[in-house]
mmCIF file of C-alpha atoms and ligand atoms in Angstrom:
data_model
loop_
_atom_site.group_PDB
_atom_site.id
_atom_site.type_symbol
_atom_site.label_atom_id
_atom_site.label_comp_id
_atom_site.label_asym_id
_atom_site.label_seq_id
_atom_site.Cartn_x
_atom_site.Cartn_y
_atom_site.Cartn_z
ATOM 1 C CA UNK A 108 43.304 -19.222 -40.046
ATOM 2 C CA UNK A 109 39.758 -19.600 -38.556
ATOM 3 C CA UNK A 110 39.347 -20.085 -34.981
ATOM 4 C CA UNK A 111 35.592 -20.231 -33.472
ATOM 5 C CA UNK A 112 35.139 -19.675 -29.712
ATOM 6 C CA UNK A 113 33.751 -23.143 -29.712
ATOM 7 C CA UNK A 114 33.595 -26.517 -32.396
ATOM 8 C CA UNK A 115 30.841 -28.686 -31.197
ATOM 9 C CA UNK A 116 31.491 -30.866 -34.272
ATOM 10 C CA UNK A 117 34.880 -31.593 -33.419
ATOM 11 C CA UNK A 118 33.252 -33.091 -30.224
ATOM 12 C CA UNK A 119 30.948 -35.123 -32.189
ATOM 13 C CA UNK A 120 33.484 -36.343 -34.710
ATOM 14 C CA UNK A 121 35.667 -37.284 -32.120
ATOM 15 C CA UNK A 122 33.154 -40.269 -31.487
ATOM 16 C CA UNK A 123 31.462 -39.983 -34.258
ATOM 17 C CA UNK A 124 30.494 -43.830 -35.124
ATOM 18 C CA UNK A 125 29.361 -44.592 -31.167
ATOM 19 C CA UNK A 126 27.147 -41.520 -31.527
ATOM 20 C CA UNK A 127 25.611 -42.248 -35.100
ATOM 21 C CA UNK A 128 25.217 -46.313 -33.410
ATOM 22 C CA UNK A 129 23.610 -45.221 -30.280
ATOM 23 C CA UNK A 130 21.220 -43.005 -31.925
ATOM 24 C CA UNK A 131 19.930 -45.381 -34.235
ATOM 25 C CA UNK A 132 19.531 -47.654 -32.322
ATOM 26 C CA UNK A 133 17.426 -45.761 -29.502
ATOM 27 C CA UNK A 134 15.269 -44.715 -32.791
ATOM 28 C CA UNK A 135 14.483 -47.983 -34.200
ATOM 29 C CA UNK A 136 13.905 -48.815 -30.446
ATOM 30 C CA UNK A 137 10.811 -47.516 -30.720
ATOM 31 C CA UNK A 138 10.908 -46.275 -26.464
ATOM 32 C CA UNK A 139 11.344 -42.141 -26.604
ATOM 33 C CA UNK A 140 11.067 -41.057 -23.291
ATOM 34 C CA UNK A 141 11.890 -42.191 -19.782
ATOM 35 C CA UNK A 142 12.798 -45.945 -20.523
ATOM 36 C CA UNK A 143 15.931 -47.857 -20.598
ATOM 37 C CA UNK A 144 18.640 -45.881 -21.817
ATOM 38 C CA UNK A 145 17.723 -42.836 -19.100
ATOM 39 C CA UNK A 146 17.833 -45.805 -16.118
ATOM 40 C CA UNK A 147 20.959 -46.981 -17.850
ATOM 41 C CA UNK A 148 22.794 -43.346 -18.294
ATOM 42 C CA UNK A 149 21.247 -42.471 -14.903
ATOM 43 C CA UNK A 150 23.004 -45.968 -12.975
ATOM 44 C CA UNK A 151 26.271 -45.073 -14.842
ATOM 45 C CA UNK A 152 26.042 -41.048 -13.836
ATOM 46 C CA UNK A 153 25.972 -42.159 -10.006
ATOM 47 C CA UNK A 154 28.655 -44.256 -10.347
ATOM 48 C CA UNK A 155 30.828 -41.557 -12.007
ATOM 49 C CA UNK A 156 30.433 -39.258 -9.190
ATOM 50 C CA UNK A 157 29.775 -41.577 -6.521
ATOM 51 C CA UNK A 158 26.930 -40.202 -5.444
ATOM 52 C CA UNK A 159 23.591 -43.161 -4.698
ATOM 53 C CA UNK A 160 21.142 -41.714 -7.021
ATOM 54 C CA UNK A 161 20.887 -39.652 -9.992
ATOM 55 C CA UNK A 162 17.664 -38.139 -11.451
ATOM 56 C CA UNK A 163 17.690 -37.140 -15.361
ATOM 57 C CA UNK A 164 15.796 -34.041 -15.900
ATOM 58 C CA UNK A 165 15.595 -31.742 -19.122
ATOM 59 C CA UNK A 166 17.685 -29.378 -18.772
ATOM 60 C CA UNK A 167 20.314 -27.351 -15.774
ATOM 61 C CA UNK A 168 17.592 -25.031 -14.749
ATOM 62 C CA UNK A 169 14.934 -27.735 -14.404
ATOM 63 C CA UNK A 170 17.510 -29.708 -11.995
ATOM 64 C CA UNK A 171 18.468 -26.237 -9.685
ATOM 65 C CA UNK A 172 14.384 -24.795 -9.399
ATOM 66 C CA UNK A 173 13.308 -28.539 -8.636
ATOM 67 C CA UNK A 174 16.248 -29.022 -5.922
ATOM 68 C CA UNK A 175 14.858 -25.421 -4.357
ATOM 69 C CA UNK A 176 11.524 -26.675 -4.503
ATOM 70 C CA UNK A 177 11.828 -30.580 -3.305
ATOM 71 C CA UNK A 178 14.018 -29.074 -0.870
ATOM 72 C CA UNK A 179 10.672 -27.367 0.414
ATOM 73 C CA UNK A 180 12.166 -23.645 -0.073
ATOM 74 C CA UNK A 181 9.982 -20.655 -1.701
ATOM 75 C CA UNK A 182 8.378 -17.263 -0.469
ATOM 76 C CA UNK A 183 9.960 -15.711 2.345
ATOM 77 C CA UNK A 184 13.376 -18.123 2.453
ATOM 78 C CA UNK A 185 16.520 -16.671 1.401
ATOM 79 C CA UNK A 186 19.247 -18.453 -0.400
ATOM 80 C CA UNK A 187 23.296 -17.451 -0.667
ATOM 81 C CA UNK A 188 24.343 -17.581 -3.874
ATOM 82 C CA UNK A 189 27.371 -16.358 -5.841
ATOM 83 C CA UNK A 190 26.798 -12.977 -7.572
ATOM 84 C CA UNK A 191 29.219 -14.161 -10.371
ATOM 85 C CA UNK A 192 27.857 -16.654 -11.509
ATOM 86 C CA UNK A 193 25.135 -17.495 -14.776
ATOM 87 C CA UNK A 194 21.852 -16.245 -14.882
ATOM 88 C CA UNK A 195 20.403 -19.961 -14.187
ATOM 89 C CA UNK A 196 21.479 -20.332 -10.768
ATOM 90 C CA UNK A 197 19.746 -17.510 -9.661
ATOM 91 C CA UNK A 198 16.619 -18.173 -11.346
ATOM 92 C CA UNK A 199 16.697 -21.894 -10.250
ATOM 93 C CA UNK A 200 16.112 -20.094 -6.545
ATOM 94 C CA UNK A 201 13.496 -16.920 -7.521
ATOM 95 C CA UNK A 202 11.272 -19.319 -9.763
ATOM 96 C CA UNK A 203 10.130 -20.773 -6.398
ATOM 97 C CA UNK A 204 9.531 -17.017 -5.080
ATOM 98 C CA UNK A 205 12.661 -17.773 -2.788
ATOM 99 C CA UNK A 206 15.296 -14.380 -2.534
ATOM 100 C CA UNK A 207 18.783 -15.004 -3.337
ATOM 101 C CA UNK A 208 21.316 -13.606 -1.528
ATOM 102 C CA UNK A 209 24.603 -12.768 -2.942
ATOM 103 C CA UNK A 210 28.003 -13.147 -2.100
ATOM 104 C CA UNK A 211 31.246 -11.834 -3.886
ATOM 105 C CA UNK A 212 33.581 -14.396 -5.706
ATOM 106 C CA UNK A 213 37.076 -14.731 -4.239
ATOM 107 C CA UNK A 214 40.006 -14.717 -7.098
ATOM 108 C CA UNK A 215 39.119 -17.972 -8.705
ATOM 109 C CA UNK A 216 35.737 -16.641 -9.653
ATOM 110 C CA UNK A 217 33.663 -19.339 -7.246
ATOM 111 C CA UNK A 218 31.964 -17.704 -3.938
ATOM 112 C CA UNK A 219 34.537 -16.312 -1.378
ATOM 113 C CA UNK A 220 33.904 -18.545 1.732
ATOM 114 C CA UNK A 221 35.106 -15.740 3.792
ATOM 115 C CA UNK A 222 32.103 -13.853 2.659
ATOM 116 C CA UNK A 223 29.274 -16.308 3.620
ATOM 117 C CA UNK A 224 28.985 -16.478 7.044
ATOM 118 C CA UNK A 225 27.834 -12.314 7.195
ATOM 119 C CA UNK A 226 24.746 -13.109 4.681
ATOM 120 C CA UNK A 227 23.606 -15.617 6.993
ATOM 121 C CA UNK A 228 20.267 -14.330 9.163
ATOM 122 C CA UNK A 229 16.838 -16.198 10.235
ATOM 123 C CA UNK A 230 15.632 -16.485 6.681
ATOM 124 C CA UNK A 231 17.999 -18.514 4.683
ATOM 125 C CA UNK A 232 17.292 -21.956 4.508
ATOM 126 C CA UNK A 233 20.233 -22.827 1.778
ATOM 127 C CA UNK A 234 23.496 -22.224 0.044
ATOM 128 C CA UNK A 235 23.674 -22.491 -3.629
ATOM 129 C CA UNK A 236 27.612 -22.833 -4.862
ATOM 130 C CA UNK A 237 28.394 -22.738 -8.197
ATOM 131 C CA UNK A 238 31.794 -24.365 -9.813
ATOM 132 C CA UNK A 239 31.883 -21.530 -12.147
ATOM 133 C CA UNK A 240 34.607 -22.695 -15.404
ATOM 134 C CA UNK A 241 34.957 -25.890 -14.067
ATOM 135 C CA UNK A 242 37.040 -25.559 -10.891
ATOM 136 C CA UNK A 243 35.533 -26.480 -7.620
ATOM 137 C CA UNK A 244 34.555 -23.899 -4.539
ATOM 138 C CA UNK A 245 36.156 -24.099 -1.412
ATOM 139 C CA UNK A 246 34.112 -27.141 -0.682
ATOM 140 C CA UNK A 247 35.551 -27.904 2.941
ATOM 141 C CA UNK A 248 34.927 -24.589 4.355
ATOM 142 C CA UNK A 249 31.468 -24.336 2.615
ATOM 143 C CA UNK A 250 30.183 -27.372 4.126
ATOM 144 C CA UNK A 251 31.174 -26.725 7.355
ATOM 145 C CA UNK A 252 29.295 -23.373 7.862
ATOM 146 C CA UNK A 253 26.312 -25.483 6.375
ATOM 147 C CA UNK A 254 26.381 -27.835 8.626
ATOM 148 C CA UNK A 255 27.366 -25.266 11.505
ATOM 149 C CA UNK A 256 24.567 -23.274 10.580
ATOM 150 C CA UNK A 257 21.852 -26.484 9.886
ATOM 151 C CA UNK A 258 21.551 -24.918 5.655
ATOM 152 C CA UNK A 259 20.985 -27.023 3.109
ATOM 153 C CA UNK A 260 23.884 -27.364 0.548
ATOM 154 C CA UNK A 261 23.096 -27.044 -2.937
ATOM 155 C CA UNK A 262 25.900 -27.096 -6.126
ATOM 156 C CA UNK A 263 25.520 -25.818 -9.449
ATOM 157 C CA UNK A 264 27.542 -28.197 -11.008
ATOM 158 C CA UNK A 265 26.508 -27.340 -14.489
ATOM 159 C CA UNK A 266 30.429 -26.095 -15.862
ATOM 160 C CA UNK A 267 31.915 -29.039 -13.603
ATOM 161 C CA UNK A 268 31.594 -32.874 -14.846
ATOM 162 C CA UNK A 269 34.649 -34.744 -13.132
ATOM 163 C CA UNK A 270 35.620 -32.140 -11.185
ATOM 164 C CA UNK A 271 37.431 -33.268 -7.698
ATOM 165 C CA UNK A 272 37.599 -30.961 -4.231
ATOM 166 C CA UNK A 273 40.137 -33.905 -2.570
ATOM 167 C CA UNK A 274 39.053 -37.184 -3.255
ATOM 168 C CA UNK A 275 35.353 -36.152 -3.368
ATOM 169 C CA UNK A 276 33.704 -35.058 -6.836
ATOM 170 C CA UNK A 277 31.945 -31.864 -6.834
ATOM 171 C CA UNK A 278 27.818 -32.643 -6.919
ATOM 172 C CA UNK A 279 28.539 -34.779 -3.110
ATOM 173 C CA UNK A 280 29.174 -32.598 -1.204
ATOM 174 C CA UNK A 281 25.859 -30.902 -0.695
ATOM 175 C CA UNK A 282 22.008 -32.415 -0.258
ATOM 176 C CA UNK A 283 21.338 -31.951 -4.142
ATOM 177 C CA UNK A 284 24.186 -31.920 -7.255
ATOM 178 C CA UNK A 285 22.145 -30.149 -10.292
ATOM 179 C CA UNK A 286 23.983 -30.392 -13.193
ATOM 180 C CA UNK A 287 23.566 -29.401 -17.323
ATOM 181 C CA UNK A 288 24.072 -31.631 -20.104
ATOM 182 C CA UNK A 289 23.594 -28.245 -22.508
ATOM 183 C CA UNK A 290 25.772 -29.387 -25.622
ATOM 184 C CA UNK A 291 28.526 -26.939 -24.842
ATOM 185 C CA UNK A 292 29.641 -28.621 -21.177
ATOM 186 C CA UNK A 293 31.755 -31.021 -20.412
ATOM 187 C CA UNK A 294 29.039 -33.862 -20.784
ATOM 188 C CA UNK A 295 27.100 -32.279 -23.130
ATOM 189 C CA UNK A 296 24.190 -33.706 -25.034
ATOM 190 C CA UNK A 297 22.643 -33.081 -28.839
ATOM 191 C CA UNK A 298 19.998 -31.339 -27.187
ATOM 192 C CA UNK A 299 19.089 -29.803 -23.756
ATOM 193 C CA UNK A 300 19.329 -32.407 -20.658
ATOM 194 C CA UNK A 301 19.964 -31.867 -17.147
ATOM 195 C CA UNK A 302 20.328 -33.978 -13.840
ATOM 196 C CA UNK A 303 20.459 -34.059 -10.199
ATOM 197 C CA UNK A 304 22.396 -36.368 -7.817
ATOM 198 C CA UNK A 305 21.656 -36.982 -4.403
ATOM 199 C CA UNK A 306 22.413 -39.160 -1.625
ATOM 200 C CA UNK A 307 18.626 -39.415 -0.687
ATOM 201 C CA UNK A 308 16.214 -42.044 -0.948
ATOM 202 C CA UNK A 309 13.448 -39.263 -0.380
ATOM 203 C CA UNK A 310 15.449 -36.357 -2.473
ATOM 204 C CA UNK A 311 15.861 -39.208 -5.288
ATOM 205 C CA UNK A 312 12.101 -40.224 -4.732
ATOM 206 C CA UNK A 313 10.329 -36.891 -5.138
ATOM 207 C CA UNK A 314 12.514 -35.316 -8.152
ATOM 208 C CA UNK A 315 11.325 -38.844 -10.176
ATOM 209 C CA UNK A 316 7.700 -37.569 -8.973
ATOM 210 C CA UNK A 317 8.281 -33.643 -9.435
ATOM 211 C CA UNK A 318 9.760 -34.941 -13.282
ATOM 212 C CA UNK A 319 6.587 -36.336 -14.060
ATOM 213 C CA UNK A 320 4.145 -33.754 -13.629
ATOM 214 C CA UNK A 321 3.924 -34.883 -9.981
ATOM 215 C CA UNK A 322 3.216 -37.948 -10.342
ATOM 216 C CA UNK A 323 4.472 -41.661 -8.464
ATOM 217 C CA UNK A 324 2.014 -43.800 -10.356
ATOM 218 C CA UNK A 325 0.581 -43.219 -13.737
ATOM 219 C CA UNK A 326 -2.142 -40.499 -14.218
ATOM 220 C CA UNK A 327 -2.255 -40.428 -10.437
ATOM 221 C CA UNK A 328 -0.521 -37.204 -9.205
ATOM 222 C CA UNK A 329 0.278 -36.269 -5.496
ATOM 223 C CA UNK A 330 1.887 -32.800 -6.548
ATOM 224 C CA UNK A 331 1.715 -29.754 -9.359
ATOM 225 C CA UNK A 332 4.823 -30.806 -11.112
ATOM 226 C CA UNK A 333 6.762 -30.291 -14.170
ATOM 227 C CA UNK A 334 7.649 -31.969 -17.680
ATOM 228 C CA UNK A 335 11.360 -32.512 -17.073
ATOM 229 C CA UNK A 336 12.167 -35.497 -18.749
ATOM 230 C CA UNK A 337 15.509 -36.269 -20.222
ATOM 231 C CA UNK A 338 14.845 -38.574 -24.168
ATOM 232 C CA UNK A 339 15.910 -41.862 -24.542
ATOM 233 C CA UNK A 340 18.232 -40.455 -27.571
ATOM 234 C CA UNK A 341 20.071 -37.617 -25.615
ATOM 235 C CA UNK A 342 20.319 -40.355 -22.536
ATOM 236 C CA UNK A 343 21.882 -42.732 -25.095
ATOM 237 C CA UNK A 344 24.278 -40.266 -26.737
ATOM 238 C CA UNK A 345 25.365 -38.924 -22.949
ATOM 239 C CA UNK A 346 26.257 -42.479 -21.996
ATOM 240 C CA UNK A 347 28.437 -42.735 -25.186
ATOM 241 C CA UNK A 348 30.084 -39.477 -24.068
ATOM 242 C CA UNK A 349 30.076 -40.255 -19.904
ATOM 243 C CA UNK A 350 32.431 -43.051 -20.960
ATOM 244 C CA UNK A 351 34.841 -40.539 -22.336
ATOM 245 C CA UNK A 352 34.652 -37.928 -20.028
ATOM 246 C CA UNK A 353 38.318 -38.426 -18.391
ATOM 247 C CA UNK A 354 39.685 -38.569 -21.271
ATOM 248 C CA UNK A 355 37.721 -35.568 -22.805
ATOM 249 C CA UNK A 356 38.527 -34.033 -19.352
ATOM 250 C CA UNK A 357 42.418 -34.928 -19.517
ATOM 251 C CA UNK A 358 42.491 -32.938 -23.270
ATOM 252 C CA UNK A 359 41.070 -30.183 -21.853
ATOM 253 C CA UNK A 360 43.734 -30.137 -18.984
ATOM 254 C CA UNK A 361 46.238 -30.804 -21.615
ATOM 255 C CA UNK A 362 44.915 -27.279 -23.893
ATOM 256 C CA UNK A 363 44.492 -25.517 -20.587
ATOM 257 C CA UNK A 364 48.507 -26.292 -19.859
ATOM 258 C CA UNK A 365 49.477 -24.704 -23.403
ATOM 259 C CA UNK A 366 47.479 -21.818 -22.610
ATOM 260 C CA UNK A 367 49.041 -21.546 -19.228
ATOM 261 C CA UNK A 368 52.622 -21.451 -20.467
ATOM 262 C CA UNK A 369 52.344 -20.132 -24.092
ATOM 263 C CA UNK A 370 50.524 -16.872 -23.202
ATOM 264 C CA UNK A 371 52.751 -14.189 -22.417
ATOM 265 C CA UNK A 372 51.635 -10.530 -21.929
ATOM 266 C CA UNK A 373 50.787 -8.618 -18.644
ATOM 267 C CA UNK A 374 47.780 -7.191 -20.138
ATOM 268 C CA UNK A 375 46.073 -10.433 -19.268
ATOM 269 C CA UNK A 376 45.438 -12.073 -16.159
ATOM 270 C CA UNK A 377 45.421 -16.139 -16.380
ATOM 271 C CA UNK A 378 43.369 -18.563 -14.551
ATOM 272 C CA UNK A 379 44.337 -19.153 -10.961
ATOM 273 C CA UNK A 380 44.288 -23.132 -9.714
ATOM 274 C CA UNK A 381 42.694 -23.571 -6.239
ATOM 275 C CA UNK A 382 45.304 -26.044 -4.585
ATOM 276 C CA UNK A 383 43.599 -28.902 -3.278
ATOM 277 C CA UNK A 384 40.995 -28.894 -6.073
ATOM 278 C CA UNK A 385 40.788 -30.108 -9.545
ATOM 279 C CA UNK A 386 39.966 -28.178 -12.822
ATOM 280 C CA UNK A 387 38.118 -29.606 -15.336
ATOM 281 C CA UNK A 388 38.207 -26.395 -17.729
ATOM 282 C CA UNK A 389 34.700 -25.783 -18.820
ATOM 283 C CA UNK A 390 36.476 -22.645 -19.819
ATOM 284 C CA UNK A 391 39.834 -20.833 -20.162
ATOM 285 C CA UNK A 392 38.989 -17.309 -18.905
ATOM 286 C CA UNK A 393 41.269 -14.238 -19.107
ATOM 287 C CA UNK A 394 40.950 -11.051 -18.311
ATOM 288 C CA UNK A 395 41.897 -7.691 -19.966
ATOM 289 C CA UNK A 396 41.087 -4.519 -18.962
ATOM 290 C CA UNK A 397 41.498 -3.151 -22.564
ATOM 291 C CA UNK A 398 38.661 -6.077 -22.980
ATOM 292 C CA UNK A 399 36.602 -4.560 -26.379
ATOM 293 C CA UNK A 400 39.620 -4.025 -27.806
ATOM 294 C CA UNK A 401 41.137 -7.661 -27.909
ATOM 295 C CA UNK A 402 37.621 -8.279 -28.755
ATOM 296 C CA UNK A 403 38.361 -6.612 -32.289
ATOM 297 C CA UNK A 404 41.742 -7.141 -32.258
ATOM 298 C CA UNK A 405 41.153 -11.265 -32.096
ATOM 299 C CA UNK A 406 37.825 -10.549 -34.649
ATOM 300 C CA UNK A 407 40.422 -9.115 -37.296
ATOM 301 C CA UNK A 408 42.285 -12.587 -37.038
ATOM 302 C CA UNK A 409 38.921 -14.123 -37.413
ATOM 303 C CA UNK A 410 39.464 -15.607 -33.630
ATOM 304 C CA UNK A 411 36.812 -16.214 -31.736
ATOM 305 C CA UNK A 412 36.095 -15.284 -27.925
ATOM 306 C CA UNK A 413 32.769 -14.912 -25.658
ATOM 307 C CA UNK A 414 31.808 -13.245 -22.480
ATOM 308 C CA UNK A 415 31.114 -15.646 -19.386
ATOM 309 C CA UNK A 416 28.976 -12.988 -18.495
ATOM 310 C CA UNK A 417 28.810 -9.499 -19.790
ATOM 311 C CA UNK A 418 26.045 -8.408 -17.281
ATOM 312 C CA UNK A 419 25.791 -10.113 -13.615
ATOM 313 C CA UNK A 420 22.689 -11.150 -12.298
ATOM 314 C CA UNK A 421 22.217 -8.753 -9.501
ATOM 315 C CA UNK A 422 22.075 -6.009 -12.605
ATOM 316 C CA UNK A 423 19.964 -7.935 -14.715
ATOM 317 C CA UNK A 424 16.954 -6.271 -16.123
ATOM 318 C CA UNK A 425 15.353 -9.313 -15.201
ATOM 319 C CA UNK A 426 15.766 -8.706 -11.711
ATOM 320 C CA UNK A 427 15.673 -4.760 -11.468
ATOM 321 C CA UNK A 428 13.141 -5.741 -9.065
ATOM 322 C CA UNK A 429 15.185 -6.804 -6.665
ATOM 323 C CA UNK A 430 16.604 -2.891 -6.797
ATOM 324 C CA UNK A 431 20.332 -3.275 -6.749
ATOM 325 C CA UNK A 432 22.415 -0.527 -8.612
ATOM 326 C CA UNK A 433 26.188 -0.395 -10.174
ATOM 327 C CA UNK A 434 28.641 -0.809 -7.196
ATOM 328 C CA UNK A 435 27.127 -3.073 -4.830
ATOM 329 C CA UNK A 436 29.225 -5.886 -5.936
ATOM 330 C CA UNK A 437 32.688 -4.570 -6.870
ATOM 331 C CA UNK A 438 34.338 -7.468 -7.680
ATOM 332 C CA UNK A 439 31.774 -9.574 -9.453
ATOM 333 C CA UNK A 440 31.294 -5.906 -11.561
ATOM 334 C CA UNK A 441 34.816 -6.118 -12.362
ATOM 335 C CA UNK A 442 34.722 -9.365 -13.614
ATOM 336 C CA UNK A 443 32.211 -8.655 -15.813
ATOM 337 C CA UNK A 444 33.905 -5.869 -17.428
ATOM 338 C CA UNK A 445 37.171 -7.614 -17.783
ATOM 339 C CA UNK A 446 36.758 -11.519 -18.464
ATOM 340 C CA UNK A 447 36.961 -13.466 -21.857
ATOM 341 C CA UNK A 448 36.598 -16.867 -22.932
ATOM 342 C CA UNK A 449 39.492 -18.064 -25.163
ATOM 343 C CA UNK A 450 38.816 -20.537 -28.001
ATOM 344 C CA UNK A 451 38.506 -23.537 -26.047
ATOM 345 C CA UNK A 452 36.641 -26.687 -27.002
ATOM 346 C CA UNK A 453 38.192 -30.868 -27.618
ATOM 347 C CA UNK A 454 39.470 -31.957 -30.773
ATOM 348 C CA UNK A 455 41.052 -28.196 -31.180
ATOM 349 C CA UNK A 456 44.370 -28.419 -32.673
ATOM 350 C CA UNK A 457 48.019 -27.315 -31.596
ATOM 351 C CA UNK A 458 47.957 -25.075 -34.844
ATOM 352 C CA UNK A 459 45.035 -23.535 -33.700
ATOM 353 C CA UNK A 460 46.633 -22.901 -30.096
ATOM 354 C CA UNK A 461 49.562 -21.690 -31.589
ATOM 355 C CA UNK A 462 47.899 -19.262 -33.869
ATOM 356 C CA UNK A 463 45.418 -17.875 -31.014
ATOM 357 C CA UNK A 464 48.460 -17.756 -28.546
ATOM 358 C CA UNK A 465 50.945 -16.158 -30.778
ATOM 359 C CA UNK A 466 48.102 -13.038 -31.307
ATOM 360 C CA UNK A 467 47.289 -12.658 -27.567
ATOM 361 C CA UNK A 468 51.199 -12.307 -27.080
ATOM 362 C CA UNK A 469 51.462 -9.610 -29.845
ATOM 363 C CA UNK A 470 48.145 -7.523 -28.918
HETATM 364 C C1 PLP B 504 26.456 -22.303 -14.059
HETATM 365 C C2 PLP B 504 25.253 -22.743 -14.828
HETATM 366 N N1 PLP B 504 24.126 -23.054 -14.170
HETATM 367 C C3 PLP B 504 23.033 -23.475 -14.809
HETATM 368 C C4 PLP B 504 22.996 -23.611 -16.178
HETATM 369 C C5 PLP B 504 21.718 -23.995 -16.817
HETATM 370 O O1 PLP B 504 21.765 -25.135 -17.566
HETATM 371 P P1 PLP B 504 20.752 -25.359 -18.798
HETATM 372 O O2 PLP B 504 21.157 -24.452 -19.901
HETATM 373 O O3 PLP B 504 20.909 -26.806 -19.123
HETATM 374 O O4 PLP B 504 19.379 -25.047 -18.296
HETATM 375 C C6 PLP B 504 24.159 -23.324 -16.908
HETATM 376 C C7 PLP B 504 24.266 -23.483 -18.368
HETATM 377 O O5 PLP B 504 23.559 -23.128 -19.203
HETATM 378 C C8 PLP B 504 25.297 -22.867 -16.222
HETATM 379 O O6 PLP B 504 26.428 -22.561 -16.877
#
């Protein structure tokens, strides 16, 4: 048997005849960009997560370097951020010449609250959390130093559609929500897409003007802005998916649970559950220290796995600039040695589970 890391048909076939309608219809439509199906998607996106506004943008990235900016943060502000954690987040800060600042994870791979407060000096303006694999940070104690310490709150929400800390759904907590509709997450699109929600009249206001190359009112423009603009046809689609999201949520809890109590060998660890939080399993993520071997070992069963991420940012060649070495983040170092996605995606079967679970257990 064939098992891929991820099935982005299966996804697609699983609403197959909503997606092919919505489609055409947005192309016989004749309206591309910006019209009624990204008001529409946007209205029903607030709701979802409660928050007053949401701003469709074109992709994750686009929705973290515009909150930085909007937020009025660039050269000579610092920014906490987690140091495991996707390449994006960190770029959404340094794109506006901002420096991050980063902080180790704690054991469910999200920023270690514990660690925050020492990073803090004159210079940082914000925190950036990230729900990394879909489980919300520590979202109470987070807020509270921001507040304590007058920072803005910022959360990479990009791996976390649906995703609860209490009754509140990660993307409110903070001034600015950014999240990814990249095909892969949770609410993914056929394309790239990308979103913010805010609270904020002003927040809501600006990122609708900062979209738009900067501008409130056609061809006249108040700032140097970006094209950020979420189609009419990936809007369309992500409404037809938004209104499955629990329930493509609640499968993914469901494979998650399998995982949990079919896997059976101390050479892994397993995901740890944050009490007080939900999971919305972007990914299952193991670790192994004998990690390039189950690599092979799962390859010669033609069984897919990835690394979420092989190299963290702070040793990035992209940011060699910012001269950290091997070592200066232990724990984030060691996750990056040790972690692996499992096969993990909706629509995959029980025979599929069984036959990845049943080679983890003998490796
Ligand atoms: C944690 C995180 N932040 C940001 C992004 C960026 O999103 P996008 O690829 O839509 O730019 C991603 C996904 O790619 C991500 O996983």
């Amino acid at each position: 048997m064939k098992v891929a890391a991820n099935r982005l048909d299966r996804g697609f076939n699983q609403y197959r005849d909503e997606f092919e309608a919505a489609a055409l219809e947005v192309l016989r439509s004749g309206y591309y960009i910006l019209g009624p199906h990204v008001e529409k998607f946007e209205q029903e996106f607030a709701a979802y997560t409660g928050a007053k506004y949401a701003v469709a943008l074109a992709s994750g990235l686009d929705a973290l370097w515009l909150a930085f900016k909007v937020l009025g943060i660039g050269e000579g502000d610092e920014v906490i951020v987690p140091a495991n954690t996707y390449i994006a987040s960190v770029m959404g800060i340094t794109i506006n010449g901002a420096t991050p600042v980063f902080v180790e994870p704690d054991e469910y791979y999200n920023i270690n609250p514990n660690k925050v407060e020492e990073k803090i000096t004159e210079k940082t303006k914000a925190v950036l959390v990230v729900h990394l694999y879909g489980q919300s940070c520590d979202m109470n104690r987070i807020s509270a130093i921001c507040k304590n310490h007058s920072l803005f709150l910022v959360e990479d929400c990009a791996q976390s559609h649906g995703a609860m800390a209490g009754d509140r759904m990660t993307g409110t907590f903070g001034d600015i929500g950014c999240f990814s509709f990249y095909p892969s997450k949770n609410l993914g699109a056929f394309g790239d897409g990308g979103c913010i929600v805010t609270n904020s009249d002003i927040i809501a206001g600006d990122m609708k003007m900062y979209r738009n190359y900067g501008s409130s009112k056609r061809y006249y423009f108040d700032v140097v802005g970006a094209n950020s603009r979420l189609d009419e046809i990936q809007a369309a689609l992500l409404s037809v998916r938004l209104k499955h999201l629990d329930e493509l949520n609640a499968e993914r809890q469901k494979l998650a649970e399998k995982y949990l109590e079919g896997i059976d060998n101390d050479k892994f660890i397993l995901p740890a559950i944050r009490s007080g939080v939900t999971t919305v399993w972007h990914q299952f993520v193991i670790r192994a220290k004998k990690r390039d071997e189950l690599i092979e070992y799962l390859k010669e069963r033609e069984i897919g796995s990835i690394i979420h991420y092989p190299i963290p940012p702070h040793l990035s060649k992209a940011y060699s600039n910012l001269g950290y070495k091997k070592g200066d983040f232990p724990i984030t170092e060691e996750y990056a040695d040790t972690v692996l996605s499992l096969p993990f995606y909706n629509g995959m079967t029980e025979e599929e589970q069984d036959y990845v679970i049943n080679a983890l257990n003998r490796f």
